[in-house]
Amino acid sequence: MVVAGREHVHVLQEEDSSKRRQILAGAHKVFMDLGFDGASMGEIARAAGVSKGTLYVYFADKSALFEAILEEEALFHGQVVFNFDPARDAETTLNDFGQAYLHLLCRPGGGSAIRTVMAIAERMPDVGRRYYMRVLDKTINRLSEYLRAHVASGDLAIDDCDLAASQFMELCKASLFLPFVFQAAPPPSEQRMAEVIDSATRMFLGAYKAK
Amino acid sequence: MVVAGREHVHVLQEEDSSKRRQILAGAHKVFMDLGFDGASMGEIARAAGVSKGTLYVYFADKSALFEAILEEEALFHGQVVFNFDPARDAETTLNDFGQAYLHLLCRPGGGSAIRTVMAIAERMPDVGRRYYMRVLDKTINRLSEYLRAHVASGDLAIDDCDLAASQFMELCKASLFLPFVFQAAPPPSEQRMAEVIDSATRMFLGAYKAK
Amino acid sequence: MVVAGREHVHVLQEEDSSKRRQILAGAHKVFMDLGFDGASMGEIARAAGVSKGTLYVYFADKSALFEAILEEEALFHGQVVFNFDPARDAETTLNDFGQAYLHLLCRPGGGSAIRTVMAIAERMPDVGRRYYMRVLDKTINRLSEYLRAHVASGDLAIDDCDLAASQFMELCKASLFLPFVFQAAPPPSEQRMAEVIDSATRMFLGAYKAK
Amino acid sequence: MVVAGREHVHVLQEEDSSKRRQILAGAHKVFMDLGFDGASMGEIARAAGVSKGTLYVYFADKSALFEAILEEEALFHGQVVFNFDPARDAETTLNDFGQAYLHLLCRPGGGSAIRTVMAIAERMPDVGRRYYMRVLDKTINRLSEYLRAHVASGDLAIDDCDLAASQFMELCKASLFLPFVFQAAPPPSEQRMAEVIDSATRMFLGAYKAK
DNA sequence: AATGAATGAGCCTTCATTCAT
DNA sequence: CATGAATGAAGGCTCATTCAT
């Protein structure tokens, strides 16, 4: 018997064993569909195609698994490249960003992450805070930075770029996001989204375009 | 003795027996703190100072109790008078409304209702929809109507007043509401709220003021 | 103030205050429909048109109420006059008795008493025993006595008249009663009952008619 | 080692894992002692020596467990071989059958199944019906078939063999079964049972023996 | 006497977690 | 490492019973 076994060592520590990915996939679906409390470990195990026991090999408990899902979600958000190249003109950039952002939020099951995290923010404040910082605040900051660059270049005239960034993002959601997360309306059509983002961009630039 | 007997009216049927109010108060706190799933009927009973059985004398089940809480919340929202007198000028009206609206959302425990309802909107879509319609949509409509009056009077120039109303409301939340519901920041200061609403009003009127 | 009030005294002791009858009527229906465990005091109160508290004014507890029902049932059985006049000839008497007995058992809701009592005989043996003695055994004894009279008159030749009485009663139920109590068949038709009783009478007399 | 591994078969799926048998045994006792409503899952768990949760690993709910008990009972009845070889003479066959049948009904706890099922037949008609068909009706049919064979061979003269079969079975119970199920008498002695069956056989053959 | 609001014990069931294999 | 059987602590809900009015 020679060096056999080396490749089996510490497999659990690896962030990406296939079982782990498998579990995360199943858990993601179940958590997003049913919420933290509504999701049961049994359901997750079934959705992941593993045994309940295996869940606990990879994750300490239900909360740890949930937080891993959010981690994933955060990574996914991070990978959605918002093109904030300072060289691009503001109108196009904002429009493109608005599109991408709104699609992210309103994709089927897209409100779910926000909804799900919000739901437990009161009981698990750290989780809420962490998610906000890693996902929403980060996006605000990137946009804010982009805006600052254009302020510097004299293109835009903005006092509080963080506020402005947040304002633009809120404008993009106007009339669309809340009905969607409250299940009071189906996901918005492409056309409607375009109209809303158009309006947002116009209003935003109307206010902040340097004269 | 003249008015004798009035106090013998059977109170269970009344919307407002004191026990009922007592239960609603306890349930409100527990539901808002822990969410629908996190709240247990036992905890609620304890918080309300009644026995578990009594809960079921006044409410058919946990859901019914929860929905009664939301009803209450909706009534509370309805009672917050937003002064939409068409005679008032837009700037003042929007500023005042923004203040009231933001205070409503960011009062301690104020994000909780929204958060809590959002949380179960996936599993209980009717509840989500109902809440959205009775609380959020209703406010949008009132503001929208006000705006339409000023469009008619030539004061404002707005194409889509519903969208505009929603835009203003979103602008008011910019940089404040999300950190607050995600527990990533304490309730905003009065001053910061004033600033944000000011900025929102300016941007809004800049876009929609008739020339 | 004269003698007022006398008629209100000890009303509870009277076996027949109208409230008491009212309660018994409601309780009878509910107990027979749902069985001892299935019946709830609330349901009984509703069926009787009185408040739950009133139930406890007239009966110590659920068991006492149930036993009162059985008492009633026993009285009812006792009132069904089986014509055991020794002067009547055996064939007619048996046939008539068989008819009456089978109707008693198979009347809609008629299996219910037997079923209901049987159901709790294990947990409340006294109740079972008492019911058997007061209702079933009593009928056996009456028939048995009738048979003895005819044995004495040389009409019938029976060794064990108690056994014979029981045999006839069992024969009357053949193919009809069990399917009925197990809900495996609807209440038997008049004609089928007549046939079965005819067959029973013939077999019985064939065996016990004196030669 | 040759046959290794056989013991690793997953047993939950098997109809006969030892835990499953253990639960059925405990449940059987508790259900028969207390009836369906009187039996609590906690009591059953204790009687079976397993945790309450385990009950639900093997049976979907209380009803399913109960029906499994009845299934068992039906199987047990099915395994009691009534020797209905058409070649055997009627007197012996009936006598032997009567003995076996009566022992089945009057064994300690033997009335319990019938009693217990009867008890819920009103609220769960399917259960009652099923039990009747699988246990009682099946026995009637076997006996009926035997009788038909002897009618064919000219041995017996019977018009309605189903009725006749039922009649014989009822005759066997005469004076014994009802007092027993109502707890009004202890299980009958062997001698008394023999006498009653003797009498039943004589009466039956007296009526149906071909002349 | 009659009420019905209130109680709290107890029931069925679910589920996160553990552990022997 | 993977399994899934087993657990026991809750949870939602019902109901017999009590008691102030």
PDB file of N, CA and C in Angstrom, chain D residues 143-194:
ATOM      1  N   LEU D 143     -67.836 -20.777   4.924  1.00  0.00           N
ATOM      2  CA  LEU D 143     -68.789 -21.754   5.442  1.00  0.00           C
ATOM      3  C   LEU D 143     -69.921 -21.966   4.440  1.00  0.00           C
ATOM      4  N   SER D 144     -70.367 -20.876   3.877  1.00  0.00           N
ATOM      5  CA  SER D 144     -71.454 -20.934   2.906  1.00  0.00           C
ATOM      6  C   SER D 144     -71.079 -21.842   1.740  1.00  0.00           C
ATOM      7  N   GLU D 145     -69.855 -21.718   1.314  1.00  0.00           N
ATOM      8  CA  GLU D 145     -69.390 -22.518   0.186  1.00  0.00           C
ATOM      9  C   GLU D 145     -69.393 -24.018   0.551  1.00  0.00           C
ATOM     10  N   TYR D 146     -68.939 -24.266   1.763  1.00  0.00           N
ATOM     11  CA  TYR D 146     -68.941 -25.650   2.240  1.00  0.00           C
ATOM     12  C   TYR D 146     -70.355 -26.212   2.227  1.00  0.00           C
ATOM     13  N   LEU D 147     -71.273 -25.385   2.729  1.00  0.00           N
ATOM     14  CA  LEU D 147     -72.668 -25.837   2.767  1.00  0.00           C
ATOM     15  C   LEU D 147     -73.175 -26.117   1.363  1.00  0.00           C
ATOM     16  N   ARG D 148     -72.851 -25.253   0.453  1.00  0.00           N
ATOM     17  CA  ARG D 148     -73.308 -25.437  -0.933  1.00  0.00           C
ATOM     18  C   ARG D 148     -72.831 -26.772  -1.518  1.00  0.00           C
ATOM     19  N   ALA D 149     -71.584 -27.098  -1.163  1.00  0.00           N
ATOM     20  CA  ALA D 149     -71.056 -28.380  -1.652  1.00  0.00           C
ATOM     21  C   ALA D 149     -71.924 -29.529  -1.146  1.00  0.00           C
ATOM     22  N   HIS D 150     -72.326 -29.439   0.106  1.00  0.00           N
ATOM     23  CA  HIS D 150     -73.142 -30.519   0.657  1.00  0.00           C
ATOM     24  C   HIS D 150     -74.580 -30.460   0.167  1.00  0.00           C
ATOM     25  N   VAL D 151     -75.020 -29.327  -0.205  1.00  0.00           N
ATOM     26  CA  VAL D 151     -76.327 -29.238  -0.856  1.00  0.00           C
ATOM     27  C   VAL D 151     -76.240 -29.931  -2.209  1.00  0.00           C
ATOM     28  N   ALA D 152     -75.176 -29.651  -2.909  1.00  0.00           N
ATOM     29  CA  ALA D 152     -74.964 -30.260  -4.222  1.00  0.00           C
ATOM     30  C   ALA D 152     -74.906 -31.777  -4.108  1.00  0.00           C
ATOM     31  N   SER D 153     -74.266 -32.230  -3.068  1.00  0.00           N
ATOM     32  CA  SER D 153     -74.135 -33.680  -2.902  1.00  0.00           C
ATOM     33  C   SER D 153     -75.400 -34.302  -2.311  1.00  0.00           C
ATOM     34  N   GLY D 154     -76.413 -33.492  -2.133  1.00  0.00           N
ATOM     35  CA  GLY D 154     -77.673 -34.027  -1.625  1.00  0.00           C
ATOM     36  C   GLY D 154     -77.700 -34.277  -0.133  1.00  0.00           C
ATOM     37  N   ASP D 155     -76.651 -33.856   0.526  1.00  0.00           N
ATOM     38  CA  ASP D 155     -76.522 -34.097   1.952  1.00  0.00           C
ATOM     39  C   ASP D 155     -77.399 -33.136   2.771  1.00  0.00           C
ATOM     40  N   LEU D 156     -77.365 -31.911   2.337  1.00  0.00           N
ATOM     41  CA  LEU D 156     -78.143 -30.875   3.034  1.00  0.00           C
ATOM     42  C   LEU D 156     -79.173 -30.286   2.079  1.00  0.00           C
ATOM     43  N   ALA D 157     -80.213 -29.726   2.668  1.00  0.00           N
ATOM     44  CA  ALA D 157     -81.238 -29.082   1.840  1.00  0.00           C
ATOM     45  C   ALA D 157     -81.391 -27.634   2.292  1.00  0.00           C
ATOM     46  N   ILE D 158     -80.684 -26.756   1.614  1.00  0.00           N
ATOM     47  CA  ILE D 158     -80.676 -25.351   2.037  1.00  0.00           C
ATOM     48  C   ILE D 158     -81.011 -24.458   0.859  1.00  0.00           C
ATOM     49  N   ASP D 159     -81.885 -23.551   1.126  1.00  0.00           N
ATOM     50  CA  ASP D 159     -82.270 -22.585   0.102  1.00  0.00           C
ATOM     51  C   ASP D 159     -81.226 -21.492  -0.022  1.00  0.00           C
ATOM     52  N   ASP D 160     -80.987 -20.812   1.085  1.00  0.00           N
ATOM     53  CA  ASP D 160     -80.098 -19.649   1.103  1.00  0.00           C
ATOM     54  C   ASP D 160     -78.872 -19.983   1.963  1.00  0.00           C
ATOM     55  N   CYS D 161     -77.837 -20.407   1.292  1.00  0.00           N
ATOM     56  CA  CYS D 161     -76.667 -20.893   2.039  1.00  0.00           C
ATOM     57  C   CYS D 161     -75.956 -19.765   2.795  1.00  0.00           C
ATOM     58  N   ASP D 162     -75.985 -18.580   2.256  1.00  0.00           N
ATOM     59  CA  ASP D 162     -75.361 -17.455   2.963  1.00  0.00           C
ATOM     60  C   ASP D 162     -76.079 -17.203   4.283  1.00  0.00           C
ATOM     61  N   LEU D 163     -77.395 -17.188   4.183  1.00  0.00           N
ATOM     62  CA  LEU D 163     -78.163 -16.998   5.409  1.00  0.00           C
ATOM     63  C   LEU D 163     -77.886 -18.136   6.391  1.00  0.00           C
ATOM     64  N   ALA D 164     -77.864 -19.350   5.870  1.00  0.00           N
ATOM     65  CA  ALA D 164     -77.636 -20.507   6.734  1.00  0.00           C
ATOM     66  C   ALA D 164     -76.286 -20.401   7.434  1.00  0.00           C
ATOM     67  N   ALA D 165     -75.280 -20.044   6.695  1.00  0.00           N
ATOM     68  CA  ALA D 165     -73.942 -19.907   7.289  1.00  0.00           C
ATOM     69  C   ALA D 165     -73.992 -18.886   8.419  1.00  0.00           C
ATOM     70  N   SER D 166     -74.616 -17.776   8.139  1.00  0.00           N
ATOM     71  CA  SER D 166     -74.715 -16.735   9.148  1.00  0.00           C
ATOM     72  C   SER D 166     -75.506 -17.240  10.358  1.00  0.00           C
ATOM     73  N   GLN D 167     -76.534 -17.976  10.070  1.00  0.00           N
ATOM     74  CA  GLN D 167     -77.348 -18.509  11.176  1.00  0.00           C
ATOM     75  C   GLN D 167     -76.518 -19.403  12.088  1.00  0.00           C
ATOM     76  N   PHE D 168     -75.738 -20.279  11.488  1.00  0.00           N
ATOM     77  CA  PHE D 168     -74.940 -21.172  12.319  1.00  0.00           C
ATOM     78  C   PHE D 168     -73.954 -20.378  13.178  1.00  0.00           C
ATOM     79  N   MET D 169     -73.339 -19.413  12.576  1.00  0.00           N
ATOM     80  CA  MET D 169     -72.376 -18.613  13.329  1.00  0.00           C
ATOM     81  C   MET D 169     -73.046 -17.852  14.476  1.00  0.00           C
ATOM     82  N   GLU D 170     -74.231 -17.354  14.211  1.00  0.00           N
ATOM     83  CA  GLU D 170     -74.938 -16.642  15.283  1.00  0.00           C
ATOM     84  C   GLU D 170     -75.316 -17.619  16.391  1.00  0.00           C
ATOM     85  N   LEU D 171     -75.775 -18.799  15.988  1.00  0.00           N
ATOM     86  CA  LEU D 171     -76.167 -19.798  16.987  1.00  0.00           C
ATOM     87  C   LEU D 171     -74.998 -20.133  17.921  1.00  0.00           C
ATOM     88  N   CYS D 172     -73.818 -20.160  17.356  1.00  0.00           N
ATOM     89  CA  CYS D 172     -72.645 -20.496  18.170  1.00  0.00           C
ATOM     90  C   CYS D 172     -72.416 -19.464  19.279  1.00  0.00           C
ATOM     91  N   LYS D 173     -72.781 -18.244  18.994  1.00  0.00           N
ATOM     92  CA  LYS D 173     -72.540 -17.184  19.970  1.00  0.00           C
ATOM     93  C   LYS D 173     -73.604 -17.122  21.060  1.00  0.00           C
ATOM     94  N   ALA D 174     -74.698 -17.822  20.827  1.00  0.00           N
ATOM     95  CA  ALA D 174     -75.854 -17.671  21.714  1.00  0.00           C
ATOM     96  C   ALA D 174     -75.490 -17.816  23.182  1.00  0.00           C
ATOM     97  N   SER D 175     -75.904 -16.846  23.951  1.00  0.00           N
ATOM     98  CA  SER D 175     -75.735 -16.835  25.414  1.00  0.00           C
ATOM     99  C   SER D 175     -74.292 -16.634  25.862  1.00  0.00           C
ATOM    100  N   LEU D 176     -73.379 -16.612  24.921  1.00  0.00           N
ATOM    101  CA  LEU D 176     -71.978 -16.520  25.330  1.00  0.00           C
ATOM    102  C   LEU D 176     -71.300 -15.210  24.933  1.00  0.00           C
ATOM    103  N   PHE D 177     -71.483 -14.834  23.691  1.00  0.00           N
ATOM    104  CA  PHE D 177     -70.680 -13.729  23.196  1.00  0.00           C
ATOM    105  C   PHE D 177     -71.092 -12.369  23.755  1.00  0.00           C
ATOM    106  N   LEU D 178     -72.368 -12.089  23.747  1.00  0.00           N
ATOM    107  CA  LEU D 178     -72.784 -10.761  24.205  1.00  0.00           C
ATOM    108  C   LEU D 178     -72.392 -10.494  25.659  1.00  0.00           C
ATOM    109  N   PRO D 179     -72.685 -11.400  26.576  1.00  0.00           N
ATOM    110  CA  PRO D 179     -72.255 -11.144  27.952  1.00  0.00           C
ATOM    111  C   PRO D 179     -70.748 -10.924  28.020  1.00  0.00           C
ATOM    112  N   PHE D 180     -70.038 -11.628  27.162  1.00  0.00           N
ATOM    113  CA  PHE D 180     -68.583 -11.509  27.178  1.00  0.00           C
ATOM    114  C   PHE D 180     -68.108 -10.139  26.700  1.00  0.00           C
ATOM    115  N   VAL D 181     -68.617  -9.689  25.554  1.00  0.00           N
ATOM    116  CA  VAL D 181     -68.153  -8.378  25.077  1.00  0.00           C
ATOM    117  C   VAL D 181     -68.624  -7.236  25.950  1.00  0.00           C
ATOM    118  N   PHE D 182     -69.762  -7.421  26.574  1.00  0.00           N
ATOM    119  CA  PHE D 182     -70.236  -6.345  27.456  1.00  0.00           C
ATOM    120  C   PHE D 182     -69.632  -6.459  28.848  1.00  0.00           C
ATOM    121  N   GLN D 183     -68.713  -7.327  28.984  1.00  0.00           N
ATOM    122  CA  GLN D 183     -68.025  -7.515  30.261  1.00  0.00           C
ATOM    123  C   GLN D 183     -68.992  -7.923  31.365  1.00  0.00           C
ATOM    124  N   ALA D 184     -70.094  -8.537  30.964  1.00  0.00           N
ATOM    125  CA  ALA D 184     -71.070  -8.936  31.966  1.00  0.00           C
ATOM    126  C   ALA D 184     -70.814 -10.361  32.444  1.00  0.00           C
ATOM    127  N   ALA D 185     -69.874 -11.019  31.802  1.00  0.00           N
ATOM    128  CA  ALA D 185     -69.532 -12.376  32.226  1.00  0.00           C
ATOM    129  C   ALA D 185     -68.099 -12.671  31.810  1.00  0.00           C
ATOM    130  N   PRO D 186     -67.432 -13.520  32.553  1.00  0.00           N
ATOM    131  CA  PRO D 186     -66.060 -13.885  32.181  1.00  0.00           C
ATOM    132  C   PRO D 186     -66.102 -14.743  30.928  1.00  0.00           C
ATOM    133  N   PRO D 187     -64.976 -14.944  30.289  1.00  0.00           N
ATOM    134  CA  PRO D 187     -64.930 -15.842  29.128  1.00  0.00           C
ATOM    135  C   PRO D 187     -65.550 -17.174  29.508  1.00  0.00           C
ATOM    136  N   PRO D 188     -66.352 -17.718  28.625  1.00  0.00           N
ATOM    137  CA  PRO D 188     -67.066 -18.963  28.944  1.00  0.00           C
ATOM    138  C   PRO D 188     -66.111 -20.147  29.107  1.00  0.00           C
ATOM    139  N   SER D 189     -66.556 -21.111  29.858  1.00  0.00           N
ATOM    140  CA  SER D 189     -65.736 -22.312  30.071  1.00  0.00           C
ATOM    141  C   SER D 189     -65.758 -23.180  28.814  1.00  0.00           C
ATOM    142  N   GLU D 190     -64.754 -24.020  28.708  1.00  0.00           N
ATOM    143  CA  GLU D 190     -64.694 -24.953  27.571  1.00  0.00           C
ATOM    144  C   GLU D 190     -65.971 -25.791  27.499  1.00  0.00           C
ATOM    145  N   GLN D 191     -66.391 -26.257  28.659  1.00  0.00           N
ATOM    146  CA  GLN D 191     -67.549 -27.161  28.660  1.00  0.00           C
ATOM    147  C   GLN D 191     -68.810 -26.449  28.167  1.00  0.00           C
ATOM    148  N   ARG D 192     -68.979 -25.227  28.655  1.00  0.00           N
ATOM    149  CA  ARG D 192     -70.176 -24.490  28.250  1.00  0.00           C
ATOM    150  C   ARG D 192     -70.149 -24.217  26.746  1.00  0.00           C
ATOM    151  N   MET D 193     -68.979 -23.884  26.270  1.00  0.00           N
ATOM    152  CA  MET D 193     -68.865 -23.643  24.841  1.00  0.00           C
ATOM    153  C   MET D 193     -69.240 -24.905  24.056  1.00  0.00           C
ATOM    154  N   ALA D 194     -68.745 -26.030  24.521  1.00  0.00           N
ATOM    155  CA  ALA D 194     -69.052 -27.294  23.832  1.00  0.00           C
ATOM    156  C   ALA D 194     -70.561 -27.533  23.809  1.00  0.00           C
TER     157      ALA D 194
END
